[in-house]
CSV table of C-alpha atoms in Angstrom, one decimal:
chain,number,residue,atom,x,y,z
F,1,UNK,CA,72.3,-72.8,-94.2
F,2,UNK,CA,68.9,-73.3,-95.9
F,3,UNK,CA,67.8,-75.5,-93.0
F,4,UNK,CA,68.6,-72.8,-90.4
F,5,UNK,CA,66.5,-70.2,-92.2
F,6,UNK,CA,63.3,-72.3,-92.3
F,7,UNK,CA,62.6,-72.3,-88.5
F,8,UNK,CA,63.3,-68.5,-88.2
F,9,UNK,CA,60.8,-68.0,-91.1
F,10,UNK,CA,58.2,-70.1,-89.4
F,11,UNK,CA,58.6,-68.2,-86.1
F,12,UNK,CA,58.3,-64.9,-87.9
F,13,UNK,CA,55.1,-66.0,-89.7
F,14,UNK,CA,53.6,-67.3,-86.4
F,15,UNK,CA,54.3,-64.0,-84.6
F,16,UNK,CA,53.0,-61.9,-87.5
F,17,UNK,CA,49.7,-63.8,-87.6
F,18,UNK,CA,49.4,-63.7,-83.8
F,19,UNK,CA,49.7,-59.8,-83.9
F,20,UNK,CA,47.2,-59.5,-86.6
F,21,UNK,CA,44.8,-61.7,-84.8
F,22,UNK,CA,45.4,-59.8,-81.6
F,23,UNK,CA,44.9,-56.5,-83.3
F,24,UNK,CA,41.7,-57.7,-84.9
F,25,UNK,CA,40.3,-58.8,-81.5
F,26,UNK,CA,41.2,-55.3,-80.1
F,27,UNK,CA,39.4,-53.5,-82.9
F,28,UNK,CA,36.4,-55.8,-82.6
F,29,UNK,CA,36.1,-55.2,-78.8
F,30,UNK,CA,36.3,-51.4,-79.4
F,31,UNK,CA,33.5,-51.6,-82.0
F,32,UNK,CA,31.4,-53.7,-79.7
F,33,UNK,CA,31.9,-51.1,-76.9
F,34,UNK,CA,30.9,-48.2,-79.2
F,35,UNK,CA,28.2,-49.9,-81.0
F,36,UNK,CA,25.3,-48.7,-78.7
F,37,UNK,CA,26.4,-45.1,-79.3
F,38,UNK,CA,26.8,-45.5,-83.0
F,39,UNK,CA,23.3,-47.0,-83.2
F,40,UNK,CA,21.9,-44.2,-81.1
F,41,UNK,CA,23.4,-41.6,-83.6
F,42,UNK,CA,22.1,-43.5,-86.6
F,43,UNK,CA,18.6,-43.7,-85.0
F,44,UNK,CA,18.4,-39.8,-84.7
F,45,UNK,CA,20.0,-39.0,-88.0
F,46,UNK,CA,17.7,-37.2,-90.3
F,47,UNK,CA,14.8,-37.6,-87.9
F,48,UNK,CA,15.4,-34.9,-85.4
F,49,UNK,CA,15.5,-31.2,-86.5
F,50,UNK,CA,17.2,-28.9,-84.1
F,51,UNK,CA,15.2,-25.8,-83.3
F,52,UNK,CA,16.4,-22.5,-85.0
F,53,UNK,CA,18.3,-20.2,-82.6
F,54,UNK,CA,16.3,-17.1,-82.0
F,55,UNK,CA,18.2,-13.9,-83.2
F,56,UNK,CA,18.5,-11.2,-80.6
F,57,UNK,CA,17.3,-7.9,-82.0
F,58,UNK,CA,19.8,-5.2,-80.8
F,59,UNK,CA,19.4,-1.8,-82.2
F,60,UNK,CA,22.5,0.2,-82.8
F,61,UNK,CA,22.7,2.9,-80.2
F,62,UNK,CA,23.4,5.5,-83.0
F,63,UNK,CA,20.0,4.5,-84.5
F,64,UNK,CA,18.3,5.1,-81.2
F,65,UNK,CA,20.0,8.6,-80.8
F,66,UNK,CA,19.0,9.5,-84.4
F,67,UNK,CA,15.4,8.7,-83.6
F,68,UNK,CA,15.4,10.7,-80.4
F,69,UNK,CA,17.0,13.5,-82.2
F,70,UNK,CA,14.2,13.7,-84.7
F,71,UNK,CA,11.7,13.5,-81.8
F,72,UNK,CA,13.5,16.5,-80.1
F,73,UNK,CA,13.5,18.6,-83.2
F,74,UNK,CA,9.7,18.5,-83.2
F,75,UNK,CA,9.7,20.6,-80.0
F,76,UNK,CA,10.2,24.4,-79.7
F,77,UNK,CA,14.0,25.2,-79.3
F,78,UNK,CA,13.4,26.5,-75.8
F,79,UNK,CA,12.2,23.1,-74.6
F,80,UNK,CA,15.4,21.4,-75.7
F,81,UNK,CA,18.7,21.0,-73.8
F,82,UNK,CA,21.3,19.3,-75.8
F,83,UNK,CA,23.9,17.4,-73.8
F,84,UNK,CA,26.8,15.0,-74.6
F,85,UNK,CA,27.8,11.9,-72.5
F,86,UNK,CA,31.3,10.4,-73.0
F,87,UNK,CA,32.1,7.0,-71.7
F,88,UNK,CA,35.8,6.9,-70.9
F,89,UNK,CA,36.0,3.1,-70.5
F,90,UNK,CA,34.9,2.8,-74.1
F,91,UNK,CA,37.2,5.4,-75.5
F,92,UNK,CA,40.3,3.9,-77.2
F,93,UNK,CA,42.0,7.1,-78.1
F,94,UNK,CA,41.7,6.3,-81.8
F,95,UNK,CA,41.2,10.0,-82.5
F,96,UNK,CA,38.5,9.3,-85.1
F,97,UNK,CA,36.3,12.0,-83.5
F,98,UNK,CA,39.1,14.5,-83.8
F,99,UNK,CA,39.7,13.7,-87.5
F,100,UNK,CA,36.0,13.5,-88.3
F,101,UNK,CA,35.4,16.9,-86.6
F,102,UNK,CA,38.3,18.5,-88.5
F,103,UNK,CA,37.1,17.2,-91.9
F,104,UNK,CA,33.5,18.3,-91.1
F,105,UNK,CA,34.3,21.8,-90.2
F,106,UNK,CA,37.4,22.3,-92.4
F,107,UNK,CA,39.6,23.2,-89.5
F,108,UNK,CA,43.0,24.8,-90.3
F,109,UNK,CA,46.2,24.2,-88.4
F,110,UNK,CA,46.1,25.1,-84.7
F,111,UNK,CA,42.3,24.9,-84.6
F,112,UNK,CA,41.1,21.8,-82.8
F,113,UNK,CA,37.5,21.4,-81.6
F,114,UNK,CA,37.7,18.0,-80.0
F,115,UNK,CA,41.2,16.8,-78.9
F,116,UNK,CA,41.5,13.6,-76.9
F,117,UNK,CA,43.6,14.1,-73.8
F,118,UNK,CA,45.8,11.1,-73.1
F,119,UNK,CA,47.1,10.6,-69.5
F,120,UNK,CA,49.3,7.9,-68.0
F,121,UNK,CA,48.6,7.2,-64.4
F,122,UNK,CA,50.8,5.5,-61.9
F,123,UNK,CA,54.3,4.1,-61.8
F,124,UNK,CA,55.6,1.2,-63.7
F,125,UNK,CA,54.7,-1.6,-63.5
F,126,UNK,CA,51.3,-0.4,-62.1
F,127,UNK,CA,50.5,1.9,-64.9
F,128,UNK,CA,47.1,2.7,-66.5
F,129,UNK,CA,46.0,5.1,-69.2
F,130,UNK,CA,43.0,7.4,-69.3
F,131,UNK,CA,41.6,9.1,-72.4
F,132,UNK,CA,39.5,12.2,-72.2
F,133,UNK,CA,37.8,13.6,-75.3
F,134,UNK,CA,37.3,17.3,-74.6
F,135,UNK,CA,34.9,19.2,-76.7
F,136,UNK,CA,33.4,22.6,-75.7
F,137,UNK,CA,31.5,22.0,-72.5
F,138,UNK,CA,28.6,24.2,-73.5
F,139,UNK,CA,28.2,25.4,-69.9
F,140,UNK,CA,24.9,26.4,-68.5
F,141,UNK,CA,27.0,29.3,-66.8
F,142,UNK,CA,29.7,30.0,-69.4
F,143,UNK,CA,32.5,32.3,-68.4
F,144,UNK,CA,33.3,32.9,-72.1
F,145,UNK,CA,30.1,34.8,-72.8
F,146,UNK,CA,30.6,37.1,-69.8
F,147,UNK,CA,33.9,38.5,-71.0
F,148,UNK,CA,33.0,39.1,-74.7
F,149,UNK,CA,32.8,42.8,-75.0
F,150,UNK,CA,30.3,42.9,-77.9
F,151,UNK,CA,28.2,39.7,-77.2
F,152,UNK,CA,29.7,37.8,-80.2
F,153,UNK,CA,29.7,34.6,-78.1
F,154,UNK,CA,26.3,33.7,-76.5
F,155,UNK,CA,24.2,30.8,-75.2
F,156,UNK,CA,21.3,29.7,-77.3
F,157,UNK,CA,18.0,28.7,-75.8
F,158,UNK,CA,18.8,25.0,-76.5
F,159,UNK,CA,22.0,25.2,-74.4
F,160,UNK,CA,24.5,25.4,-77.2
F,161,UNK,CA,27.2,28.2,-76.8
F,162,UNK,CA,27.7,29.8,-80.2
F,163,UNK,CA,30.0,32.4,-81.8
F,164,UNK,CA,28.8,35.0,-84.3
F,165,UNK,CA,31.8,35.1,-86.7
F,166,UNK,CA,30.6,38.4,-88.2
F,167,UNK,CA,30.7,40.1,-84.8
F,168,UNK,CA,33.8,38.6,-83.3
F,169,UNK,CA,36.6,41.0,-83.0
F,170,UNK,CA,39.3,38.4,-82.4
F,171,UNK,CA,40.2,39.9,-79.0
F,172,UNK,CA,40.6,36.4,-77.5
F,173,UNK,CA,39.2,37.3,-74.2
F,174,UNK,CA,37.0,34.2,-74.4
F,175,UNK,CA,40.1,32.1,-75.0
F,176,UNK,CA,41.5,33.2,-71.6
F,177,UNK,CA,38.2,32.9,-69.7
F,178,UNK,CA,37.5,29.2,-70.7
F,179,UNK,CA,38.6,27.0,-67.8
F,180,UNK,CA,38.6,24.0,-70.2
F,181,UNK,CA,40.9,25.5,-73.0
F,182,UNK,CA,38.1,24.5,-75.5
F,183,UNK,CA,38.7,27.5,-77.7
F,184,UNK,CA,41.2,28.1,-80.5
F,185,UNK,CA,42.1,31.1,-82.6
F,186,UNK,CA,42.0,31.1,-86.4
F,187,UNK,CA,45.3,32.7,-87.5
F,188,UNK,CA,44.6,32.3,-91.3
F,189,UNK,CA,47.0,29.4,-91.8
F,190,UNK,CA,46.6,26.5,-94.2
F,191,UNK,CA,47.9,23.0,-94.2
F,192,UNK,CA,49.3,23.3,-97.5
F,193,UNK,CA,50.4,27.0,-97.5
F,194,UNK,CA,54.1,26.1,-97.8
F,195,UNK,CA,53.6,24.1,-101.1
F,196,UNK,CA,53.3,25.7,-104.6
F,197,UNK,CA,49.8,26.6,-103.9
F,198,UNK,CA,47.0,26.1,-101.3
F,199,UNK,CA,45.0,23.0,-102.2
F,200,UNK,CA,41.5,23.6,-103.5
F,201,UNK,CA,40.0,21.5,-100.7
F,202,UNK,CA,41.1,24.0,-98.1
F,203,UNK,CA,39.2,26.7,-99.9
F,204,UNK,CA,35.8,24.6,-99.9
F,205,UNK,CA,33.0,26.3,-98.0
F,206,UNK,CA,32.0,25.2,-94.6
F,207,UNK,CA,28.6,25.5,-93.0
F,208,UNK,CA,29.2,26.1,-89.2
F,209,UNK,CA,26.2,27.6,-87.5
F,210,UNK,CA,24.3,27.0,-90.6
F,211,UNK,CA,26.1,29.8,-92.5
F,212,UNK,CA,28.2,29.3,-95.7
F,213,UNK,CA,31.8,30.5,-95.1
F,214,UNK,CA,35.0,30.2,-97.2
F,215,UNK,CA,38.3,30.8,-95.4
F,216,UNK,CA,40.1,33.2,-97.6
F,217,UNK,CA,41.7,36.5,-97.4
F,218,UNK,CA,40.8,38.1,-94.0
F,219,UNK,CA,37.2,37.0,-94.0
F,220,UNK,CA,35.6,35.2,-91.1
F,221,UNK,CA,36.3,32.8,-89.6
F,222,UNK,CA,39.9,33.9,-90.1
F,223,UNK,CA,40.7,36.2,-87.2
F,224,UNK,CA,37.9,34.7,-85.0
F,225,UNK,CA,37.7,32.6,-81.9
F,226,UNK,CA,36.5,29.0,-82.8
F,227,UNK,CA,35.3,26.1,-80.9
F,228,UNK,CA,33.0,23.0,-80.9
F,229,UNK,CA,29.4,23.8,-81.5
F,230,UNK,CA,27.9,20.4,-81.4
F,231,UNK,CA,27.6,20.5,-85.2
F,232,UNK,CA,24.6,22.9,-85.2
F,233,UNK,CA,24.5,22.7,-89.1
F,234,UNK,CA,24.0,18.9,-88.8
F,235,UNK,CA,21.5,19.1,-86.0
F,236,UNK,CA,19.4,21.5,-87.9
F,237,UNK,CA,19.2,19.0,-90.7
F,238,UNK,CA,18.4,16.0,-88.4
F,239,UNK,CA,21.9,14.6,-88.1
F,240,UNK,CA,23.9,13.7,-85.1
F,241,UNK,CA,27.2,15.5,-84.4
F,242,UNK,CA,30.2,14.1,-86.5
F,243,UNK,CA,32.1,13.0,-83.3
F,244,UNK,CA,29.2,10.8,-82.4
F,245,UNK,CA,28.9,9.0,-85.7
F,246,UNK,CA,32.6,8.6,-86.1
F,247,UNK,CA,33.3,7.1,-82.7
F,248,UNK,CA,34.3,3.5,-83.4
F,249,UNK,CA,33.8,2.4,-79.7
F,250,UNK,CA,30.4,4.0,-79.4
F,251,UNK,CA,31.8,6.0,-76.5
F,252,UNK,CA,30.0,9.3,-77.3
F,253,UNK,CA,26.2,9.7,-76.7
F,254,UNK,CA,24.2,12.8,-77.5
F,255,UNK,CA,20.6,13.9,-77.0
F,256,UNK,CA,18.0,16.0,-75.3
F,257,UNK,CA,18.3,16.2,-71.5
F,258,UNK,CA,14.7,17.2,-71.4
F,259,UNK,CA,13.6,13.9,-72.6
F,260,UNK,CA,13.2,11.8,-69.4
F,261,UNK,CA,12.9,8.6,-71.4
F,262,UNK,CA,15.9,9.4,-73.6
F,263,UNK,CA,19.2,7.6,-73.7
F,264,UNK,CA,21.3,10.5,-72.3
F,265,UNK,CA,18.9,11.2,-69.4
F,266,UNK,CA,19.3,7.6,-68.3
F,267,UNK,CA,23.1,7.6,-68.7
F,268,UNK,CA,23.7,10.6,-66.4
F,269,UNK,CA,21.8,8.8,-63.7
F,270,UNK,CA,24.7,6.4,-63.3
F,271,UNK,CA,27.0,6.5,-60.2
F,272,UNK,CA,29.9,6.6,-62.7
F,273,UNK,CA,28.9,10.1,-64.0
F,274,UNK,CA,31.0,13.2,-63.5
F,275,UNK,CA,31.6,16.7,-65.0
F,276,UNK,CA,34.9,18.4,-65.3
F,277,UNK,CA,35.8,21.1,-62.8
F,278,UNK,CA,32.3,21.2,-61.3
F,279,UNK,CA,33.6,23.3,-58.4
F,280,UNK,CA,33.9,26.2,-60.7
F,281,UNK,CA,30.1,26.3,-61.0
F,282,UNK,CA,30.0,26.4,-64.8
F,283,UNK,CA,27.6,23.5,-65.1
F,284,UNK,CA,28.9,21.8,-68.2
F,285,UNK,CA,26.6,20.1,-70.6
F,286,UNK,CA,29.1,17.4,-71.3
F,287,UNK,CA,29.1,14.5,-68.9
F,288,UNK,CA,31.7,11.7,-68.4
F,289,UNK,CA,31.2,8.0,-67.4
F,290,UNK,CA,34.4,7.0,-65.6
């Protein structure tokens, strides 16, 4: 039996050595093939310094709007025409503008200055969605001002349609006249009124139109028509409207139409631009890029 194993052992050793030798030759041939490339890499190592990539300076569009706002505020109010441009392709319906507006202006239940209208277009499977933020249009020819019996709602020289809360009777004629549904009525409700007590944050003063107001009892703005005012109180202090700064998609632009070199003036020159219900002749100051 011992004699039978020895030839087998010899054959195994021979095959093993042959495989090792063949493998060595294969590795050697691969090294020879790659040697020029390896040498080229070694030659350039630590000798060539790659040029630094130049950084592209891109200014945030909000910064540009802020600068243009400050420039506009240096002019007489009669020479300013505030407008807003909303890019519907950039709007993602996150409602950040709606929430930001509500917090900024202390809005009660049922009062919304800037809802985002969400539409589904088409039939499955060919379906798309369209989002339309809808603030007050601040029309050049506003129907709401024409029906107010005591002139409590009026158009300022800078194009902003305002409401004098101390004059407003709460007749709601303006709510009916607005073709955009941009006005709400303050019924005096609170978000926390069905809890043991109204939370203090709902009684904090707000500064709409630059006036300090506290929603309490039957005092204005309770019992008044209310709407978007382009955050006048912020504009007066050199700040953009809250909906502009809270828009995560940078879909909302704001500025002075009378600045020919301004951002908004260039945007409304786009073939994508439109205004809502233009046939009514209201001439809205809010433009949409579709």
